[in-house]
PDB file of C-alpha atoms in Angstrom:
ATOM      1  CA  UNK A 219       8.977 -45.735 312.072  1.00  0.00           C
ATOM      2  CA  UNK A 220       8.175 -49.305 311.161  1.00  0.00           C
ATOM      3  CA  UNK A 221      11.752 -50.787 311.247  1.00  0.00           C
ATOM      4  CA  UNK A 222      12.025 -53.171 314.218  1.00  0.00           C
ATOM      5  CA  UNK A 223       8.453 -52.639 315.431  1.00  0.00           C
ATOM      6  CA  UNK A 224       7.249 -55.327 317.844  1.00  0.00           C
ATOM      7  CA  UNK A 225       4.051 -56.686 316.466  1.00  0.00           C
ATOM      8  CA  UNK A 226       1.006 -58.824 318.216  1.00  0.00           C
ATOM      9  CA  UNK A 227      -1.385 -60.067 315.580  1.00  0.00           C
ATOM     10  CA  UNK A 228      -4.612 -61.562 317.378  1.00  0.00           C
ATOM     11  CA  UNK A 229      -6.129 -64.137 315.133  1.00  0.00           C
ATOM     12  CA  UNK A 230      -3.702 -66.204 312.885  1.00  0.00           C
ATOM     13  CA  UNK A 231      -6.092 -66.949 310.011  1.00  0.00           C
ATOM     14  CA  UNK A 232      -5.578 -65.996 306.307  1.00  0.00           C
ATOM     15  CA  UNK A 233      -5.626 -62.227 306.871  1.00  0.00           C
ATOM     16  CA  UNK A 234      -3.378 -62.373 309.973  1.00  0.00           C
ATOM     17  CA  UNK A 235      -0.891 -64.430 308.409  1.00  0.00           C
ATOM     18  CA  UNK A 236      -0.986 -62.232 305.250  1.00  0.00           C
ATOM     19  CA  UNK A 237      -0.351 -59.203 307.406  1.00  0.00           C
ATOM     20  CA  UNK A 238       2.323 -60.702 309.329  1.00  0.00           C
ATOM     21  CA  UNK A 239       4.262 -61.357 305.904  1.00  0.00           C
ATOM     22  CA  UNK A 240       4.111 -57.694 305.099  1.00  0.00           C
ATOM     23  CA  UNK A 241       5.143 -56.410 308.471  1.00  0.00           C
ATOM     24  CA  UNK A 242       8.043 -58.862 308.599  1.00  0.00           C
ATOM     25  CA  UNK A 243       9.416 -57.039 305.329  1.00  0.00           C
ATOM     26  CA  UNK A 244       9.970 -53.954 307.550  1.00  0.00           C
ATOM     27  CA  UNK A 245      11.841 -55.852 310.153  1.00  0.00           C
ATOM     28  CA  UNK A 246       8.677 -56.294 312.295  1.00  0.00           C
ATOM     29  CA  UNK A 247       9.159 -59.032 315.341  1.00  0.00           C
ATOM     30  CA  UNK A 248       5.815 -60.822 315.075  1.00  0.00           C
ATOM     31  CA  UNK A 249       3.917 -62.654 317.785  1.00  0.00           C
ATOM     32  CA  UNK A 250       0.524 -64.150 317.235  1.00  0.00           C
ATOM     33  CA  UNK A 251      -2.364 -64.715 319.712  1.00  0.00           C
ATOM     34  CA  UNK A 252      -4.803 -67.422 318.781  1.00  0.00           C
ATOM     35  CA  UNK A 253      -7.154 -69.803 320.538  1.00  0.00           C
ATOM     36  CA  UNK A 254      -5.456 -73.102 319.202  1.00  0.00           C
ATOM     37  CA  UNK A 255      -2.268 -74.329 317.869  1.00  0.00           C
ATOM     38  CA  UNK A 256      -1.440 -73.010 314.208  1.00  0.00           C
ATOM     39  CA  UNK A 257       0.786 -75.005 311.895  1.00  0.00           C
ATOM     40  CA  UNK A 258       4.296 -73.531 311.042  1.00  0.00           C
ATOM     41  CA  UNK A 259       4.008 -70.541 313.650  1.00  0.00           C
ATOM     42  CA  UNK A 260       4.309 -72.459 317.105  1.00  0.00           C
ATOM     43  CA  UNK A 261       7.534 -70.586 318.274  1.00  0.00           C
ATOM     44  CA  UNK A 262       5.630 -67.093 317.768  1.00  0.00           C
ATOM     45  CA  UNK A 263       2.367 -68.252 318.835  1.00  0.00           C
ATOM     46  CA  UNK A 264       0.675 -67.308 322.280  1.00  0.00           C
ATOM     47  CA  UNK A 265      -2.343 -69.667 322.947  1.00  0.00           C
ATOM     48  CA  UNK A 266      -5.119 -67.544 324.423  1.00  0.00           C
ATOM     49  CA  UNK A 267      -8.697 -66.797 324.059  1.00  0.00           C
ATOM     50  CA  UNK A 268      -8.813 -63.326 322.568  1.00  0.00           C
ATOM     51  CA  UNK A 269     -11.681 -62.200 325.044  1.00  0.00           C
ATOM     52  CA  UNK A 270      -9.963 -63.507 328.150  1.00  0.00           C
ATOM     53  CA  UNK A 271      -6.265 -62.934 327.376  1.00  0.00           C
ATOM     54  CA  UNK A 272      -3.586 -64.718 329.209  1.00  0.00           C
ATOM     55  CA  UNK A 273      -1.015 -62.884 331.088  1.00  0.00           C
ATOM     56  CA  UNK A 274       1.665 -63.769 328.466  1.00  0.00           C
ATOM     57  CA  UNK A 275      -0.702 -62.387 325.721  1.00  0.00           C
ATOM     58  CA  UNK A 276      -1.332 -59.380 327.880  1.00  0.00           C
ATOM     59  CA  UNK A 277       2.358 -58.817 328.112  1.00  0.00           C
ATOM     60  CA  UNK A 278       2.790 -59.256 324.422  1.00  0.00           C
ATOM     61  CA  UNK A 279       0.332 -56.526 323.598  1.00  0.00           C
ATOM     62  CA  UNK A 280       1.653 -54.146 326.309  1.00  0.00           C
ATOM     63  CA  UNK A 281       5.235 -54.349 324.677  1.00  0.00           C
ATOM     64  CA  UNK A 282       3.972 -53.849 321.136  1.00  0.00           C
ATOM     65  CA  UNK A 283       4.132 -50.847 318.791  1.00  0.00           C
ATOM     66  CA  UNK A 284       1.476 -52.377 316.382  1.00  0.00           C
ATOM     67  CA  UNK A 285      -1.391 -54.803 317.334  1.00  0.00           C
ATOM     68  CA  UNK A 286      -3.642 -56.334 314.653  1.00  0.00           C
ATOM     69  CA  UNK A 287      -7.089 -57.662 315.527  1.00  0.00           C
ATOM     70  CA  UNK A 288      -7.746 -60.158 312.642  1.00  0.00           C
ATOM     71  CA  UNK A 289     -10.876 -61.547 314.129  1.00  0.00           C
ATOM     72  CA  UNK A 290     -14.520 -62.096 313.227  1.00  0.00           C
ATOM     73  CA  UNK A 291     -17.249 -59.751 314.683  1.00  0.00           C
ATOM     74  CA  UNK A 292     -18.328 -62.604 317.010  1.00  0.00           C
ATOM     75  CA  UNK A 293     -15.435 -61.951 319.138  1.00  0.00           C
ATOM     76  CA  UNK A 294     -14.050 -58.620 317.867  1.00  0.00           C
ATOM     77  CA  UNK A 295     -15.739 -56.269 320.145  1.00  0.00           C
ATOM     78  CA  UNK A 296     -14.987 -58.261 323.325  1.00  0.00           C
ATOM     79  CA  UNK A 297     -11.324 -58.812 322.145  1.00  0.00           C
ATOM     80  CA  UNK A 298     -11.155 -54.964 321.431  1.00  0.00           C
ATOM     81  CA  UNK A 299     -12.000 -54.098 325.193  1.00  0.00           C
ATOM     82  CA  UNK A 300      -9.583 -56.572 326.520  1.00  0.00           C
ATOM     83  CA  UNK A 301      -6.719 -55.343 324.239  1.00  0.00           C
ATOM     84  CA  UNK A 302      -7.535 -51.726 324.895  1.00  0.00           C
ATOM     85  CA  UNK A 303      -6.604 -52.464 328.446  1.00  0.00           C
ATOM     86  CA  UNK A 304      -3.118 -53.375 327.553  1.00  0.00           C
ATOM     87  CA  UNK A 305      -2.248 -50.880 325.187  1.00  0.00           C
ATOM     88  CA  UNK A 306       0.683 -48.362 325.565  1.00  0.00           C
ATOM     89  CA  UNK A 307       0.501 -44.938 324.385  1.00  0.00           C
ATOM     90  CA  UNK A 308       2.414 -44.959 321.119  1.00  0.00           C
ATOM     91  CA  UNK A 309       0.708 -48.008 319.744  1.00  0.00           C
ATOM     92  CA  UNK A 310      -1.049 -48.464 316.270  1.00  0.00           C
ATOM     93  CA  UNK A 311      -4.008 -50.673 316.392  1.00  0.00           C
ATOM     94  CA  UNK A 312      -5.463 -52.181 313.209  1.00  0.00           C
ATOM     95  CA  UNK A 313      -8.670 -53.992 312.833  1.00  0.00           C
ATOM     96  CA  UNK A 314      -9.556 -55.853 309.644  1.00  0.00           C
ATOM     97  CA  UNK A 315     -13.362 -56.251 309.827  1.00  0.00           C
ATOM     98  CA  UNK A 316     -15.587 -56.236 306.844  1.00  0.00           C
ATOM     99  CA  UNK A 317     -17.947 -53.394 308.230  1.00  0.00           C
ATOM    100  CA  UNK A 318     -16.713 -50.320 309.959  1.00  0.00           C
ATOM    101  CA  UNK A 319     -19.307 -48.452 311.434  1.00  0.00           C
ATOM    102  CA  UNK A 320     -19.352 -50.194 314.769  1.00  0.00           C
ATOM    103  CA  UNK A 321     -15.542 -50.376 315.027  1.00  0.00           C
ATOM    104  CA  UNK A 322     -15.335 -46.356 314.514  1.00  0.00           C
ATOM    105  CA  UNK A 323     -17.445 -46.105 317.779  1.00  0.00           C
ATOM    106  CA  UNK A 324     -14.942 -48.076 319.699  1.00  0.00           C
ATOM    107  CA  UNK A 325     -12.353 -45.337 319.158  1.00  0.00           C
ATOM    108  CA  UNK A 326     -14.028 -43.403 322.134  1.00  0.00           C
ATOM    109  CA  UNK A 327     -12.526 -46.032 324.683  1.00  0.00           C
ATOM    110  CA  UNK A 328      -8.947 -46.149 323.467  1.00  0.00           C
ATOM    111  CA  UNK A 329      -6.040 -44.236 325.286  1.00  0.00           C
ATOM    112  CA  UNK A 330      -5.634 -40.749 323.686  1.00  0.00           C
ATOM    113  CA  UNK A 331      -2.214 -41.480 322.204  1.00  0.00           C
ATOM    114  CA  UNK A 332      -3.195 -44.697 320.402  1.00  0.00           C
ATOM    115  CA  UNK A 333      -3.555 -44.585 316.607  1.00  0.00           C
ATOM    116  CA  UNK A 334      -6.285 -46.604 315.183  1.00  0.00           C
ATOM    117  CA  UNK A 335      -6.709 -47.984 311.524  1.00  0.00           C
ATOM    118  CA  UNK A 336      -9.461 -50.113 309.904  1.00  0.00           C
ATOM    119  CA  UNK A 337      -8.212 -52.093 306.997  1.00  0.00           C
ATOM    120  CA  UNK A 338     -10.304 -53.998 304.639  1.00  0.00           C
ATOM    121  CA  UNK A 339      -8.685 -56.122 301.857  1.00  0.00           C
ATOM    122  CA  UNK A 340     -11.253 -56.584 299.119  1.00  0.00           C
ATOM    123  CA  UNK A 341      -9.635 -59.828 297.850  1.00  0.00           C
ATOM    124  CA  UNK A 342      -8.627 -63.206 299.221  1.00  0.00           C
ATOM    125  CA  UNK A 343      -5.339 -62.749 301.059  1.00  0.00           C
ATOM    126  CA  UNK A 344      -3.543 -65.391 298.941  1.00  0.00           C
ATOM    127  CA  UNK A 345      -4.060 -63.492 295.858  1.00  0.00           C
ATOM    128  CA  UNK A 346      -1.289 -60.969 296.943  1.00  0.00           C
ATOM    129  CA  UNK A 347      -1.592 -57.160 297.344  1.00  0.00           C
ATOM    130  CA  UNK A 348      -0.237 -55.773 294.000  1.00  0.00           C
ATOM    131  CA  UNK A 349      -3.045 -54.039 291.906  1.00  0.00           C
ATOM    132  CA  UNK A 350      -5.695 -55.101 294.547  1.00  0.00           C
ATOM    133  CA  UNK A 351      -8.047 -52.659 296.232  1.00  0.00           C
ATOM    134  CA  UNK A 352      -7.536 -52.168 299.968  1.00  0.00           C
ATOM    135  CA  UNK A 353     -10.231 -49.937 301.860  1.00  0.00           C
ATOM    136  CA  UNK A 354      -8.671 -47.876 304.603  1.00  0.00           C
ATOM    137  CA  UNK A 355     -10.523 -45.947 307.415  1.00  0.00           C
ATOM    138  CA  UNK A 356      -8.179 -43.780 309.375  1.00  0.00           C
ATOM    139  CA  UNK A 357     -10.222 -43.553 312.589  1.00  0.00           C
ATOM    140  CA  UNK A 358      -7.250 -41.891 314.462  1.00  0.00           C
ATOM    141  CA  UNK A 359      -4.107 -40.826 312.342  1.00  0.00           C
ATOM    142  CA  UNK A 360      -0.548 -40.596 313.273  1.00  0.00           C
ATOM    143  CA  UNK A 361       2.898 -41.323 312.252  1.00  0.00           C
ATOM    144  CA  UNK A 362       2.808 -45.075 312.638  1.00  0.00           C
ATOM    145  CA  UNK A 363      -0.418 -45.339 310.814  1.00  0.00           C
ATOM    146  CA  UNK A 364       1.114 -43.411 307.905  1.00  0.00           C
ATOM    147  CA  UNK A 365       4.207 -45.439 307.961  1.00  0.00           C
ATOM    148  CA  UNK A 366       1.919 -48.543 307.751  1.00  0.00           C
ATOM    149  CA  UNK A 367       0.119 -47.094 304.768  1.00  0.00           C
ATOM    150  CA  UNK A 368       3.198 -46.300 303.254  1.00  0.00           C
ATOM    151  CA  UNK A 369       4.553 -49.951 303.560  1.00  0.00           C
ATOM    152  CA  UNK A 370       1.213 -50.971 301.867  1.00  0.00           C
ATOM    153  CA  UNK A 371       1.645 -48.792 299.125  1.00  0.00           C
ATOM    154  CA  UNK A 372       5.206 -50.526 298.329  1.00  0.00           C
ATOM    155  CA  UNK A 373       3.229 -53.537 297.587  1.00  0.00           C
ATOM    156  CA  UNK A 374       1.411 -51.881 294.702  1.00  0.00           C
ATOM    157  CA  UNK A 375      -1.735 -52.050 296.552  1.00  0.00           C
ATOM    158  CA  UNK A 376      -4.642 -49.647 295.549  1.00  0.00           C
ATOM    159  CA  UNK A 377      -5.490 -47.743 298.688  1.00  0.00           C
ATOM    160  CA  UNK A 378      -8.977 -46.409 298.799  1.00  0.00           C
ATOM    161  CA  UNK A 379      -9.317 -44.012 301.663  1.00  0.00           C
ATOM    162  CA  UNK A 380     -13.025 -43.715 303.028  1.00  0.00           C
ATOM    163  CA  UNK A 381     -14.786 -42.603 306.317  1.00  0.00           C
ATOM    164  CA  UNK A 382     -16.627 -45.546 308.144  1.00  0.00           C
ATOM    165  CA  UNK A 383     -19.911 -44.656 306.890  1.00  0.00           C
ATOM    166  CA  UNK A 384     -18.810 -44.071 303.415  1.00  0.00           C
ATOM    167  CA  UNK A 385     -17.145 -47.422 303.525  1.00  0.00           C
ATOM    168  CA  UNK A 386     -20.062 -49.400 304.622  1.00  0.00           C
ATOM    169  CA  UNK A 387     -22.327 -47.664 302.063  1.00  0.00           C
ATOM    170  CA  UNK A 388     -19.976 -48.490 299.258  1.00  0.00           C
ATOM    171  CA  UNK A 389     -19.415 -52.049 300.365  1.00  0.00           C
ATOM    172  CA  UNK A 390     -22.973 -52.661 300.655  1.00  0.00           C
ATOM    173  CA  UNK A 391     -23.386 -51.804 296.908  1.00  0.00           C
ATOM    174  CA  UNK A 392     -20.279 -53.455 295.800  1.00  0.00           C
ATOM    175  CA  UNK A 393     -19.748 -56.375 297.966  1.00  0.00           C
ATOM    176  CA  UNK A 394     -22.768 -57.194 299.988  1.00  0.00           C
ATOM    177  CA  UNK A 395     -25.133 -57.027 296.909  1.00  0.00           C
ATOM    178  CA  UNK A 396     -22.844 -59.078 294.917  1.00  0.00           C
ATOM    179  CA  UNK A 397     -22.738 -61.774 297.659  1.00  0.00           C
ATOM    180  CA  UNK A 398     -26.377 -61.834 298.236  1.00  0.00           C
ATOM    181  CA  UNK A 399     -26.971 -62.603 294.379  1.00  0.00           C
ATOM    182  CA  UNK A 400     -24.169 -65.368 294.513  1.00  0.00           C
ATOM    183  CA  UNK A 401     -25.602 -66.979 297.719  1.00  0.00           C
ATOM    184  CA  UNK A 402     -29.217 -66.972 296.133  1.00  0.00           C
ATOM    185  CA  UNK A 403     -27.833 -68.572 293.014  1.00  0.00           C
ATOM    186  CA  UNK A 404     -26.021 -71.139 295.216  1.00  0.00           C
ATOM    187  CA  UNK A 405     -29.314 -71.879 296.898  1.00  0.00           C
ATOM    188  CA  UNK A 406     -30.875 -72.581 293.622  1.00  0.00           C
ATOM    189  CA  UNK A 407     -28.052 -74.788 292.581  1.00  0.00           C
ATOM    190  CA  UNK A 408     -28.259 -76.751 295.798  1.00  0.00           C
ATOM    191  CA  UNK A 409     -32.002 -77.553 295.326  1.00  0.00           C
ATOM    192  CA  UNK A 410     -31.622 -78.591 291.643  1.00  0.00           C
ATOM    193  CA  UNK A 411     -32.830 -82.027 290.896  1.00  0.00           C
ATOM    194  CA  UNK A 412     -31.099 -82.877 287.551  1.00  0.00           C
ATOM    195  CA  UNK A 413     -28.975 -85.297 285.820  1.00  0.00           C
ATOM    196  CA  UNK A 414     -26.953 -82.512 283.986  1.00  0.00           C
ATOM    197  CA  UNK A 415     -23.677 -81.339 285.336  1.00  0.00           C
ATOM    198  CA  UNK A 416     -23.569 -78.040 287.145  1.00  0.00           C
ATOM    199  CA  UNK A 417     -21.249 -76.632 284.252  1.00  0.00           C
ATOM    200  CA  UNK A 418     -23.999 -76.877 281.691  1.00  0.00           C
ATOM    201  CA  UNK A 419     -25.023 -73.360 281.038  1.00  0.00           C
ATOM    202  CA  UNK A 420     -24.174 -70.160 279.038  1.00  0.00           C
ATOM    203  CA  UNK A 421     -20.854 -68.311 279.660  1.00  0.00           C
ATOM    204  CA  UNK A 422     -22.375 -65.740 282.080  1.00  0.00           C
ATOM    205  CA  UNK A 423     -23.596 -68.473 284.110  1.00  0.00           C
ATOM    206  CA  UNK A 424     -20.061 -69.920 284.180  1.00  0.00           C
ATOM    207  CA  UNK A 425     -18.818 -66.823 285.594  1.00  0.00           C
ATOM    208  CA  UNK A 426     -21.219 -66.789 288.369  1.00  0.00           C
ATOM    209  CA  UNK A 427     -20.686 -70.523 288.898  1.00  0.00           C
ATOM    210  CA  UNK A 428     -17.041 -69.840 289.292  1.00  0.00           C
ATOM    211  CA  UNK A 429     -17.626 -66.994 291.640  1.00  0.00           C
ATOM    212  CA  UNK A 430     -20.051 -69.208 293.724  1.00  0.00           C
ATOM    213  CA  UNK A 431     -17.282 -71.837 293.721  1.00  0.00           C
ATOM    214  CA  UNK A 432     -14.669 -69.351 294.867  1.00  0.00           C
ATOM    215  CA  UNK A 433     -17.083 -68.039 297.736  1.00  0.00           C
ATOM    216  CA  UNK A 434     -17.436 -71.671 299.128  1.00  0.00           C
ATOM    217  CA  UNK A 435     -13.751 -71.798 299.647  1.00  0.00           C
ATOM    218  CA  UNK A 436     -14.128 -69.349 302.229  1.00  0.00           C
ATOM    219  CA  UNK A 437     -15.803 -69.482 305.821  1.00  0.00           C
ATOM    220  CA  UNK A 438     -19.566 -68.775 306.213  1.00  0.00           C
ATOM    221  CA  UNK A 439     -18.929 -66.659 309.115  1.00  0.00           C
ATOM    222  CA  UNK A 440     -17.317 -64.016 306.793  1.00  0.00           C
ATOM    223  CA  UNK A 441     -20.355 -63.757 304.493  1.00  0.00           C
ATOM    224  CA  UNK A 442     -22.855 -63.790 307.379  1.00  0.00           C
ATOM    225  CA  UNK A 443     -20.943 -60.927 309.043  1.00  0.00           C
ATOM    226  CA  UNK A 444     -21.111 -58.923 305.724  1.00  0.00           C
ATOM    227  CA  UNK A 445     -24.677 -59.533 305.303  1.00  0.00           C
ATOM    228  CA  UNK A 446     -25.708 -59.074 309.101  1.00  0.00           C
ATOM    229  CA  UNK A 447     -23.436 -56.378 310.459  1.00  0.00           C
ATOM    230  CA  UNK A 448     -23.601 -53.557 307.624  1.00  0.00           C
ATOM    231  CA  UNK A 449     -26.092 -50.943 308.544  1.00  0.00           C
ATOM    232  CA  UNK A 450     -26.833 -50.449 304.896  1.00  0.00           C
ATOM    233  CA  UNK A 451     -27.644 -54.034 304.260  1.00  0.00           C
ATOM    234  CA  UNK A 452     -31.532 -54.044 304.572  1.00  0.00           C
ATOM    235  CA  UNK A 453     -31.935 -51.113 302.147  1.00  0.00           C
ATOM    236  CA  UNK A 454     -29.697 -52.751 299.447  1.00  0.00           C
ATOM    237  CA  UNK A 455     -31.305 -56.127 299.617  1.00  0.00           C
ATOM    238  CA  UNK A 456     -34.623 -54.376 299.109  1.00  0.00           C
ATOM    239  CA  UNK A 457     -33.418 -52.659 296.046  1.00  0.00           C
ATOM    240  CA  UNK A 458     -32.392 -56.006 294.760  1.00  0.00           C
ATOM    241  CA  UNK A 459     -35.660 -57.456 295.412  1.00  0.00           C
ATOM    242  CA  UNK A 460     -37.354 -54.534 293.742  1.00  0.00           C
ATOM    243  CA  UNK A 461     -35.314 -54.822 290.580  1.00  0.00           C
ATOM    244  CA  UNK A 462     -36.021 -58.459 290.373  1.00  0.00           C
ATOM    245  CA  UNK A 463     -39.578 -57.990 290.650  1.00  0.00           C
ATOM    246  CA  UNK A 464     -39.645 -55.345 287.725  1.00  0.00           C
ATOM    247  CA  UNK A 465     -38.599 -58.388 285.575  1.00  0.00           C
ATOM    248  CA  UNK A 466     -41.874 -60.075 286.370  1.00  0.00           C
ATOM    249  CA  UNK A 467     -44.079 -57.233 284.467  1.00  0.00           C
ATOM    250  CA  UNK A 468     -45.646 -57.637 281.058  1.00  0.00           C
ATOM    251  CA  UNK A 469     -43.361 -57.862 278.074  1.00  0.00           C
ATOM    252  CA  UNK A 470     -43.548 -54.011 277.190  1.00  0.00           C
ATOM    253  CA  UNK A 471     -42.998 -53.233 280.774  1.00  0.00           C
ATOM    254  CA  UNK A 472     -40.013 -55.366 281.067  1.00  0.00           C
ATOM    255  CA  UNK A 473     -38.605 -54.107 277.715  1.00  0.00           C
ATOM    256  CA  UNK A 474     -38.885 -50.579 278.662  1.00  0.00           C
ATOM    257  CA  UNK A 475     -37.097 -51.183 281.935  1.00  0.00           C
ATOM    258  CA  UNK A 476     -34.325 -52.994 280.346  1.00  0.00           C
ATOM    259  CA  UNK A 477     -33.832 -50.128 277.719  1.00  0.00           C
ATOM    260  CA  UNK A 478     -33.609 -47.721 280.537  1.00  0.00           C
ATOM    261  CA  UNK A 479     -30.949 -49.758 282.073  1.00  0.00           C
ATOM    262  CA  UNK A 480     -29.185 -50.297 278.853  1.00  0.00           C
ATOM    263  CA  UNK A 481     -28.949 -46.533 278.294  1.00  0.00           C
ATOM    264  CA  UNK A 482     -27.676 -45.542 281.583  1.00  0.00           C
ATOM    265  CA  UNK A 483     -25.108 -48.329 282.103  1.00  0.00           C
ATOM    266  CA  UNK A 484     -23.843 -49.410 278.685  1.00  0.00           C
ATOM    267  CA  UNK A 485     -21.481 -46.564 278.159  1.00  0.00           C
ATOM    268  CA  UNK A 486     -19.947 -46.886 281.703  1.00  0.00           C
ATOM    269  CA  UNK A 487     -19.459 -50.639 281.347  1.00  0.00           C
ATOM    270  CA  UNK A 488     -17.730 -50.880 277.877  1.00  0.00           C
ATOM    271  CA  UNK A 489     -14.252 -51.798 279.709  1.00  0.00           C
ATOM    272  CA  UNK A 490     -16.141 -54.569 281.473  1.00  0.00           C
ATOM    273  CA  UNK A 491     -17.875 -55.753 278.189  1.00  0.00           C
ATOM    274  CA  UNK A 492     -14.154 -56.031 276.743  1.00  0.00           C
ATOM    275  CA  UNK A 493     -13.096 -57.835 279.688  1.00  0.00           C
ATOM    276  CA  UNK A 494     -15.796 -60.332 279.418  1.00  0.00           C
ATOM    277  CA  UNK A 495     -15.184 -60.971 275.736  1.00  0.00           C
ATOM    278  CA  UNK A 496     -11.722 -61.963 276.823  1.00  0.00           C
ATOM    279  CA  UNK A 497     -12.805 -64.193 279.528  1.00  0.00           C
ATOM    280  CA  UNK A 498     -15.140 -66.073 277.113  1.00  0.00           C
ATOM    281  CA  UNK A 499     -12.775 -66.497 274.253  1.00  0.00           C
ATOM    282  CA  UNK A 500     -12.305 -69.980 275.642  1.00  0.00           C
ATOM    283  CA  UNK A 501     -14.718 -72.066 277.697  1.00  0.00           C
ATOM    284  CA  UNK A 502     -14.341 -71.494 281.322  1.00  0.00           C
ATOM    285  CA  UNK A 503     -15.710 -74.940 281.973  1.00  0.00           C
ATOM    286  CA  UNK A 504     -14.736 -77.378 279.234  1.00  0.00           C
ATOM    287  CA  UNK A 505     -17.221 -80.244 279.013  1.00  0.00           C
ATOM    288  CA  UNK A 506     -16.442 -83.844 278.139  1.00  0.00           C
ATOM    289  CA  UNK A 507     -18.263 -84.848 274.758  1.00  0.00           C
ATOM    290  CA  UNK A 508     -21.018 -87.434 275.410  1.00  0.00           C
ATOM    291  CA  UNK A 509     -22.388 -89.490 272.384  1.00  0.00           C
TER     292      UNK A 509
END
């Protein structure tokens, strides 16, 4: 079903390029649509605004068996409407947004025969698929969608099937909350007025510092999208604030609270503790000695 498919990928960023690599392994013929020139793919690139498609872009979409929307939320919904008008009946449409509740509602405007998949790789695309979790939301299943998922399975990716609401609730707790904590730490670090290098601190701080550094290699738009588009975001951030405020009580209150946390979580997190011991075995940020 995937062999020799005509594929149009709208958005030639990191995710779009990574999916192109995957689809090429099954013999897919790839065309990109992007608003500007992109290095190394000129011969396969149609320069077009995703929200106001050129005639060449419309023709490529109409001829495609697979269309991928690898775009940020700021343009995705308008682009979806433009693309929807060009789709033929036996097409698989894939979106790669970080939040799924709103994209799920867009299915109502699709032609009846079009299959529709939400994909969310929970890692930087350059890390590769093997042993990485990929959230998949099958809004509208069919043979092309199943063939694409089988192609993903061959990479040894770990596919996590969810519906749209479950996806957003889970990722609010696992991704949004983590990012919120790291972004808050980044704000504290930015405002520090100290002569000591950022690397001076205990090992847990080093892990968080490394994670902040990793985040800052991405784009602010991605992290803004995660924080603002997820319908569960306000509730999760309020839970974070409430947990932080519990650390501001008197000594006995804080100790009782932490004992409760230890009792509930420690048995479940033994594998994570062992991983941390391995990570801490060598300095994460070696420091130069100063005399």
